[in-house]
Tab-separated table of C-alpha atoms and ligand atoms in Angstrom:
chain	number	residue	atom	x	y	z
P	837	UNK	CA	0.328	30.788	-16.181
P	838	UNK	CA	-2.860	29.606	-17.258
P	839	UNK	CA	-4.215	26.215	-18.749
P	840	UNK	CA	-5.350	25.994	-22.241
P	841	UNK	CA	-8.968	23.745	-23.353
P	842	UNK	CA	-6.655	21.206	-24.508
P	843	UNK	CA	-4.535	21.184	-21.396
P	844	UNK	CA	-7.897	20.950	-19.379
P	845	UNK	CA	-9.063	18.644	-21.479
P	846	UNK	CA	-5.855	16.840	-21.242
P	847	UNK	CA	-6.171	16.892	-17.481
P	848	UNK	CA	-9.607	15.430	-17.232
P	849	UNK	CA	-8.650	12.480	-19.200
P	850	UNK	CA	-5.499	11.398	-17.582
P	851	UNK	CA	-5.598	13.190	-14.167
P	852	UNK	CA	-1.977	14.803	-14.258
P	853	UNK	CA	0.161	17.051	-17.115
P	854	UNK	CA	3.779	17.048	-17.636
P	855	UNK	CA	5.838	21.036	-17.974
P	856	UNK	CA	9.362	19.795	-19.277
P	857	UNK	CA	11.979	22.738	-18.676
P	858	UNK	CA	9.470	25.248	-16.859
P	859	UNK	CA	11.808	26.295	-14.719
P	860	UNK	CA	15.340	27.730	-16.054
P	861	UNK	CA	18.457	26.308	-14.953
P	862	UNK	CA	19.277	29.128	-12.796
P	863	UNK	CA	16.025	29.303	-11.051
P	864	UNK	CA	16.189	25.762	-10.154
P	865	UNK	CA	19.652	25.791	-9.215
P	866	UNK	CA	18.493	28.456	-6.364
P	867	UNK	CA	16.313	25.749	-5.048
P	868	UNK	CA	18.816	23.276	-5.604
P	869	UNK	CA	21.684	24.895	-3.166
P	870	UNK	CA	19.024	25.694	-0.158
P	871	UNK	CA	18.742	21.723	0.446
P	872	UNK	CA	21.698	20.640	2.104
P	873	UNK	CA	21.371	22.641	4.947
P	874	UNK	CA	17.511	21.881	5.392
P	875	UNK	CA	18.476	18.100	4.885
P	876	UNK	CA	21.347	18.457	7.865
P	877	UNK	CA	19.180	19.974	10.290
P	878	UNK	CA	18.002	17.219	13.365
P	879	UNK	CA	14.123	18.231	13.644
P	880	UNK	CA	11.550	16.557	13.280
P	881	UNK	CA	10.283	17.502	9.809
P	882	UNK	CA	13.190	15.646	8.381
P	883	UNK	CA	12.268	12.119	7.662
P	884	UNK	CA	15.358	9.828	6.850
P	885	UNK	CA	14.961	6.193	5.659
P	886	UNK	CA	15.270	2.897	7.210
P	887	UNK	CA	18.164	2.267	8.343
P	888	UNK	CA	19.841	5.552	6.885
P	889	UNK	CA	20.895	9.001	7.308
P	890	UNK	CA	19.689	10.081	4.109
P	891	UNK	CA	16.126	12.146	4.137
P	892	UNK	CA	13.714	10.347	2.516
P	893	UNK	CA	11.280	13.584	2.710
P	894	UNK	CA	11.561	17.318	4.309
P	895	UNK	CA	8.509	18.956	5.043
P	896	UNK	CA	7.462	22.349	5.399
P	897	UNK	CA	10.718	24.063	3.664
P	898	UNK	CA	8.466	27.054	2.681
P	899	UNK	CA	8.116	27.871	6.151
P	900	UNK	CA	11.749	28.143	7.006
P	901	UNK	CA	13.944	28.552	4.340
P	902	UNK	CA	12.992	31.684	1.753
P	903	UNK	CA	13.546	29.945	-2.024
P	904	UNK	CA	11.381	27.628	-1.229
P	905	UNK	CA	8.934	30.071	0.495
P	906	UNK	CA	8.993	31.889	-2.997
P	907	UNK	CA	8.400	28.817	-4.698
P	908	UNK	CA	5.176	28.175	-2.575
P	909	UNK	CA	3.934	31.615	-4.010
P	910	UNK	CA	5.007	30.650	-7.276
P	911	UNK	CA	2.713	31.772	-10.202
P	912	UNK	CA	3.595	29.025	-12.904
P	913	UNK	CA	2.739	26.455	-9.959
P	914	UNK	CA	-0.556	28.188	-8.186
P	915	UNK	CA	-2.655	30.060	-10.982
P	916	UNK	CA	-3.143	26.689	-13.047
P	917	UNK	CA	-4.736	25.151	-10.262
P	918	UNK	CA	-6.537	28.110	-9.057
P	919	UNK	CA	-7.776	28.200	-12.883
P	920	UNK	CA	-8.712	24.486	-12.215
P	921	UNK	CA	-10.483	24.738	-8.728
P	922	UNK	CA	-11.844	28.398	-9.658
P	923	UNK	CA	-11.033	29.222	-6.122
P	924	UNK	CA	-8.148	30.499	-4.071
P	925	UNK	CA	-5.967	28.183	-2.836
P	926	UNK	CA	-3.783	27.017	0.807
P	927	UNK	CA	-0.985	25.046	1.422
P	928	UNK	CA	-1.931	21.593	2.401
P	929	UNK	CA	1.397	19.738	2.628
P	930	UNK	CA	5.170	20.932	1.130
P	931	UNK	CA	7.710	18.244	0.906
P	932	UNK	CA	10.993	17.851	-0.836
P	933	UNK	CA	11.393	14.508	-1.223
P	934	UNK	CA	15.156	13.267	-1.793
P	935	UNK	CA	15.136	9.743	-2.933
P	936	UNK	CA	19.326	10.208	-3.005
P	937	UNK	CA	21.138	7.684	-4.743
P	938	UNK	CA	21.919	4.422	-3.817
P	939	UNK	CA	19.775	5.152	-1.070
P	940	UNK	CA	16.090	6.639	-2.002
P	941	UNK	CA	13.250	3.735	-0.876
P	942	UNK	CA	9.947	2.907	-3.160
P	943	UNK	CA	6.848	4.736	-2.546
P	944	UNK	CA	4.245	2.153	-2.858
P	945	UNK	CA	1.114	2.306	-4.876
P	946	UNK	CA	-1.230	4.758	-3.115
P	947	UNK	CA	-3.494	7.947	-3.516
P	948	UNK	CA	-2.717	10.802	-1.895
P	949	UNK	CA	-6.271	11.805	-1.159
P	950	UNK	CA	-6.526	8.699	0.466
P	951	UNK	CA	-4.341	9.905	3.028
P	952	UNK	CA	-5.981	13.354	3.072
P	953	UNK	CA	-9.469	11.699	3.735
P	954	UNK	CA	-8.461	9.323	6.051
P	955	UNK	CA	-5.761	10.868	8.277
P	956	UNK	CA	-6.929	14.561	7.928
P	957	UNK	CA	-10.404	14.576	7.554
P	958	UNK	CA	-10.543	16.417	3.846
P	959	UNK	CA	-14.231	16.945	2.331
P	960	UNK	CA	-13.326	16.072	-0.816
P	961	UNK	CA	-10.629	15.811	-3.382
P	962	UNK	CA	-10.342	19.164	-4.585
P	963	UNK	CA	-6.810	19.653	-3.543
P	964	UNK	CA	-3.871	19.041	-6.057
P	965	UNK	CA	0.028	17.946	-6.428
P	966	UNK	CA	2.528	19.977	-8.305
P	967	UNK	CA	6.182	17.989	-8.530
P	968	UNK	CA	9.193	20.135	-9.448
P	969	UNK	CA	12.324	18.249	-10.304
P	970	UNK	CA	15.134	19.558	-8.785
P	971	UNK	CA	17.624	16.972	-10.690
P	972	UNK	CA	16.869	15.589	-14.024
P	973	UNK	CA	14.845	12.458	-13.593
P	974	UNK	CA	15.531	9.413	-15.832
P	975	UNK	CA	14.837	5.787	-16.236
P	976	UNK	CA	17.208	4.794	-13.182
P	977	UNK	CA	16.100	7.301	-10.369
P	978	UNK	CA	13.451	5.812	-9.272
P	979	UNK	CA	11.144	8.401	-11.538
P	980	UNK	CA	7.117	8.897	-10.156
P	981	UNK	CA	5.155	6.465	-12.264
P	982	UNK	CA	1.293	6.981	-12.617
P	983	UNK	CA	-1.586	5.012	-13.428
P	984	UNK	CA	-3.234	7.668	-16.561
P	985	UNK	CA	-7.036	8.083	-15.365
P	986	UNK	CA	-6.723	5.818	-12.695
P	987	UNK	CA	-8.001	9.029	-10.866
P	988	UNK	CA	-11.803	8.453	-12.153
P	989	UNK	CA	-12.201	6.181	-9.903
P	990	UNK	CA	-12.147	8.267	-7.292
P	991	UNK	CA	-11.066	7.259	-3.870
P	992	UNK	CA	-10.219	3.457	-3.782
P	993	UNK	CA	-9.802	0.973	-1.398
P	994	UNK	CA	-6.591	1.133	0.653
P	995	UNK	CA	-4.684	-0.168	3.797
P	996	UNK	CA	-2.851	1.858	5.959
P	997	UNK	CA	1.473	0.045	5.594
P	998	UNK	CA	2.981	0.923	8.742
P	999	UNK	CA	6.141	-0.936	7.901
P	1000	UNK	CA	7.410	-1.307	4.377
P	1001	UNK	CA	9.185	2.431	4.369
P	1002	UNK	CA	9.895	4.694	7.100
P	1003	UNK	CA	6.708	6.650	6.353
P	1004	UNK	CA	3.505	5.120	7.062
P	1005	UNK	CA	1.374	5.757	3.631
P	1006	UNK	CA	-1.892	4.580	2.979
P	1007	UNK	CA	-1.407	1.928	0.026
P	1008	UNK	CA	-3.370	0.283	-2.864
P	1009	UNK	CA	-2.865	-3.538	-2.950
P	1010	UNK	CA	-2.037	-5.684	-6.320
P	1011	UNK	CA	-4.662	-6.673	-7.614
P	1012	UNK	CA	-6.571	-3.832	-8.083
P	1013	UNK	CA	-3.209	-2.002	-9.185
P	1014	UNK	CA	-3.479	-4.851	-12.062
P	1015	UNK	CA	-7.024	-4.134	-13.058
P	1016	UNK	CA	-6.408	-0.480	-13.324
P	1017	UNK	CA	-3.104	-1.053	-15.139
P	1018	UNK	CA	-5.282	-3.542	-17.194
P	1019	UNK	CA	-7.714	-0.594	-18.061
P	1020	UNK	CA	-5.329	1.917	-18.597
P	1021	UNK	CA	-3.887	0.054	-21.906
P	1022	UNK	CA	-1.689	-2.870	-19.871
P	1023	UNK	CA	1.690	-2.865	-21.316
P	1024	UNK	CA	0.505	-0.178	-23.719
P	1025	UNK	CA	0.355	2.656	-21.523
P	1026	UNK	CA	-1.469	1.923	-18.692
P	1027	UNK	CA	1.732	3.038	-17.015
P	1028	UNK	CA	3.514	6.598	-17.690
P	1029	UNK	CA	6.406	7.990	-16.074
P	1030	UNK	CA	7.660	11.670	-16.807
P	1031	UNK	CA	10.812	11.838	-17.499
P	1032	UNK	CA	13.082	15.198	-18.148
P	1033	UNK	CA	15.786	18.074	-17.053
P	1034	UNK	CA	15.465	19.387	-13.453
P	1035	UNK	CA	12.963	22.511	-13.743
P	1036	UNK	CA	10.343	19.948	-15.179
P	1037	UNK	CA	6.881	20.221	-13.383
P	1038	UNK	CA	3.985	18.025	-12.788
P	1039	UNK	CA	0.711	19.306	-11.808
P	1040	UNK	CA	-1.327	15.675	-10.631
P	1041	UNK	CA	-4.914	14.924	-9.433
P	1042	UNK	CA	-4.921	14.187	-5.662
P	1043	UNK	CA	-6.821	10.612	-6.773
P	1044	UNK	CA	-4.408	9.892	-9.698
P	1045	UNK	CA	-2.330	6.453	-8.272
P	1046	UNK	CA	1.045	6.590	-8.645
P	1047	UNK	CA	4.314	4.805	-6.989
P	1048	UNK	CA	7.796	5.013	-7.631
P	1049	UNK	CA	10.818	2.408	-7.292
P	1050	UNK	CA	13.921	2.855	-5.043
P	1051	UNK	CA	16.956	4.297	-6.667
P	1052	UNK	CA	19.742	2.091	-7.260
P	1053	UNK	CA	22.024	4.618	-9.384
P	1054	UNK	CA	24.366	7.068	-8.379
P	1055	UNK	CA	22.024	10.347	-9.375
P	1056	UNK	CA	20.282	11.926	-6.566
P	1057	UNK	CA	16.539	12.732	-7.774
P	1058	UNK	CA	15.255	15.153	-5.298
P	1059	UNK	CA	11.840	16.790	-5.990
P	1060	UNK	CA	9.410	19.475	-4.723
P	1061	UNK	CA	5.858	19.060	-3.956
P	1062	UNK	CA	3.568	21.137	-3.208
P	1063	UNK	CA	-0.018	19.734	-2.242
P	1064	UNK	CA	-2.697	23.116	-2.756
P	1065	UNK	CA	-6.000	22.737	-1.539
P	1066	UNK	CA	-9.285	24.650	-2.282
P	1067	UNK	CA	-9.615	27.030	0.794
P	1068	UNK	CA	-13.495	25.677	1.150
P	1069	UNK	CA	-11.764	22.262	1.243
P	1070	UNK	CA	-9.664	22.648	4.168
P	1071	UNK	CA	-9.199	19.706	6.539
P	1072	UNK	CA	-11.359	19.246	9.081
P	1073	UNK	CA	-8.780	17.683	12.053
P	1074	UNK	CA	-5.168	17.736	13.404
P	1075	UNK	CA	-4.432	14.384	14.037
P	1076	UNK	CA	-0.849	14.927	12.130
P	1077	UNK	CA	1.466	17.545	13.347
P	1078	UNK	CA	1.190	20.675	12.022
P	1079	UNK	CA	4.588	20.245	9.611
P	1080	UNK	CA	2.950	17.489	7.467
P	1081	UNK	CA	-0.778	18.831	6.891
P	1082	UNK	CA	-1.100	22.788	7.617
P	1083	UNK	CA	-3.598	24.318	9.526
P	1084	UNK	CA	-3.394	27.556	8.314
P	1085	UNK	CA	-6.082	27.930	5.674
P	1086	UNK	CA	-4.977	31.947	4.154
P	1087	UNK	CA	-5.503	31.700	0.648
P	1088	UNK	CA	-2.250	32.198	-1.136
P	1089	UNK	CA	-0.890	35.648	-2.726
P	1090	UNK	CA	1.422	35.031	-5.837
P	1091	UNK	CA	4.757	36.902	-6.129
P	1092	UNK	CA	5.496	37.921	-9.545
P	1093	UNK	CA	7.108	35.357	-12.430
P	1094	UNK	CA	10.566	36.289	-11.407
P	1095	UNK	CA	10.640	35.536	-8.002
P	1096	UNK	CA	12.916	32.999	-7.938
P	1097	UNK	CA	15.902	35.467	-9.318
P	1098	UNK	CA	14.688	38.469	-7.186
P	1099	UNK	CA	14.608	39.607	-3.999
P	1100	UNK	CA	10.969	39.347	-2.443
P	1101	UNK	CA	10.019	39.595	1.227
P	1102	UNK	CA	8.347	36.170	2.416
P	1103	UNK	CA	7.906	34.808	6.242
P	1104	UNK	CA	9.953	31.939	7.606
P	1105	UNK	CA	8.148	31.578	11.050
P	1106	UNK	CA	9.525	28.099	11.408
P	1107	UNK	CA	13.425	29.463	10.420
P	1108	UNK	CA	14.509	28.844	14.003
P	1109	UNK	CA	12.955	25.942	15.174
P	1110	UNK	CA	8.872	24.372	15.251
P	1111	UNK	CA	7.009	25.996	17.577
P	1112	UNK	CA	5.665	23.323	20.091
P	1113	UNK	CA	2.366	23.798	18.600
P	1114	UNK	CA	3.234	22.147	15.427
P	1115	UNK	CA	3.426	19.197	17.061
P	1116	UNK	CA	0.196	19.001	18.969
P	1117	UNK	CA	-2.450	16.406	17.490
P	1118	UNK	CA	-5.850	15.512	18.354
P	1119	UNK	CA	-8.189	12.536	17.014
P	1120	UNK	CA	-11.126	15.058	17.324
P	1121	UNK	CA	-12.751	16.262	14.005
P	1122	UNK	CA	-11.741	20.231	14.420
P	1123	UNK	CA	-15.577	21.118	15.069
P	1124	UNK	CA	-15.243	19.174	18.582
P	1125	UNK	CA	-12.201	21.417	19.810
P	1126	UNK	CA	-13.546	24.504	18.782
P	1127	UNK	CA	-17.217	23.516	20.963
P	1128	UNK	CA	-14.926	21.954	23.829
P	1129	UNK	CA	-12.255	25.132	24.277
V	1835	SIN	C1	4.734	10.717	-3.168
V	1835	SIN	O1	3.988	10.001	-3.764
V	1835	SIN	O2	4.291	11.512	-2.319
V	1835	SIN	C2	6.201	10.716	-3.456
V	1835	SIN	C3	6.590	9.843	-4.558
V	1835	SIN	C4	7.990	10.070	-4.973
V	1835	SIN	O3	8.630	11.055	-4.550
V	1835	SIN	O4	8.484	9.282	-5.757
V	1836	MN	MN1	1.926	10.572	-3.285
């Protein structure tokens, strides 16, 4: 699937663009049925909230469970952002976030970059998000809100929260979340917040701020993401385990359009367990290790 000047254009101007319905029901419903059983498992890639069994996010699904491992290969989701970068791309971070009913927490205000930059040493911000809903996002499950072209501003000031969720997340305080609300258009727009069917996508710029509020109603709103990276941007250190920010840097081969309804072979290296090694970090920019081993 490629992007069309207006789409680009699009893009530029308010760092993310909405797909309603990309993926069919029955494609997404494949998706849909793998989670349960990645969600049960006790390892350490599941991340439940405070005070709760229910997984706030699940990384690394691509690596052990083969819809998702499609999906990672996906077409629709990788060629527009190849297109965009002009580069092949890796996989930086997969999550499937669940924000379940009743139970799903607030992401605060943040960047993702800003995490990228900070914890994993990332050049710059040439690495994107792509969201697929996996249930039909409305007004009361807590949907992703953005800031539109909050992302010129490139990476702003932020402070690491250690204890508001169960996930530490590098946040953007108030007041400048006003002034770039202000800008934006204030009450007219300076906040948006796709909406739509599960099979919707969202392809956002890695310095586009966004949030999203906790989810009081009964609908679960789980949601894929997949975080690509330009290969020439890879991260430069390890200081999270290996299931949140990959260190494999292989650019990545798309399967063909149908792959969600077909039979494809993909790895799952991490089907029976994380190797130890995905959970060895170091503080040392990656350069260091290579000139100490
Ligand atoms: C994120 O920003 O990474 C997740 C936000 C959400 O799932 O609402
Ligand atoms: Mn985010």
């Amino acid at each position: 699937m490629r992007l069309s000047p207006e789409q680009r254009a699009q893009f530029d101007r308010d760092g993310y663009l909405f797909f309603p319905s990309l993926f069919t029901p029955e494609e997404t419903r494949n998706l849909t049925k793998a989670v349960p059983d990645l969600y049960d498992r006790r390892e350490a890639y599941n991340v439940r909230e405070k005070g709760s069994d229910a997984v706030r996010t699940n990384f690394a699904a691509h690596m052990i469970s083969e819809p998702f491992a499609k999906l990672a290969r996906h077409p629709r989701m990788i060629e527009p952002v190849e297109d965009l970068f002009g580069e092949p791309l890796y996989m930086h971070q997969f999550k499937i976030n669940g924000k379940m009913a009743f139970e799903g927490d607030v992401w605060q205000w943040h960047q993702d970059y800003g995490t990228w930059l900070n914890d994993d040493m990332m050049p710059t911000e040439r690495a994107m998000n792509v969201a697929i809903f996996l249930d039909d996002v409305n007004e009361y499950n807590g949907p992703l809100m953005f800031i539109p072209g909050s992302h010129k501003k490139g990476v702003v000031e932020a402070r690491h929260d250690l204890t508001t969720t169960s996930y530490p997340l590098w946040t953007v305080d108030n007041d400048l979340i006003r002034q770039l609300v202000e800008r934006a258009g204030g009450k007219n727009g300076g906040i948006v917040s796709p909406k739509g069917p599960a099979g919707s996508m969202i392809l956002f710029h890695s310095c586009l701020v966004h949030a999203s509020g906790s989810n009081l109603s009964p609908f679960n709103r789980v949601s894929v993401y997949l975080s690509l990276c330009a290969v020439s941007n890879h991260i430069r250190r390890f200081k999270r385990p290996e299931y949140i920010a990959h260190r494999d840097f292989t650019p990545i081969e798309c399967l063909p359009d149908d792959c969600l309804l077909k039979d494809y072979p993909v790895d799952l290296p991490w089907k029976n367990g994380l190797p130890g090694s995905a959970l060895v970090t170091s503080s040392d920019p990656i350069d260091a290790i290579k000139k100490a081993a």
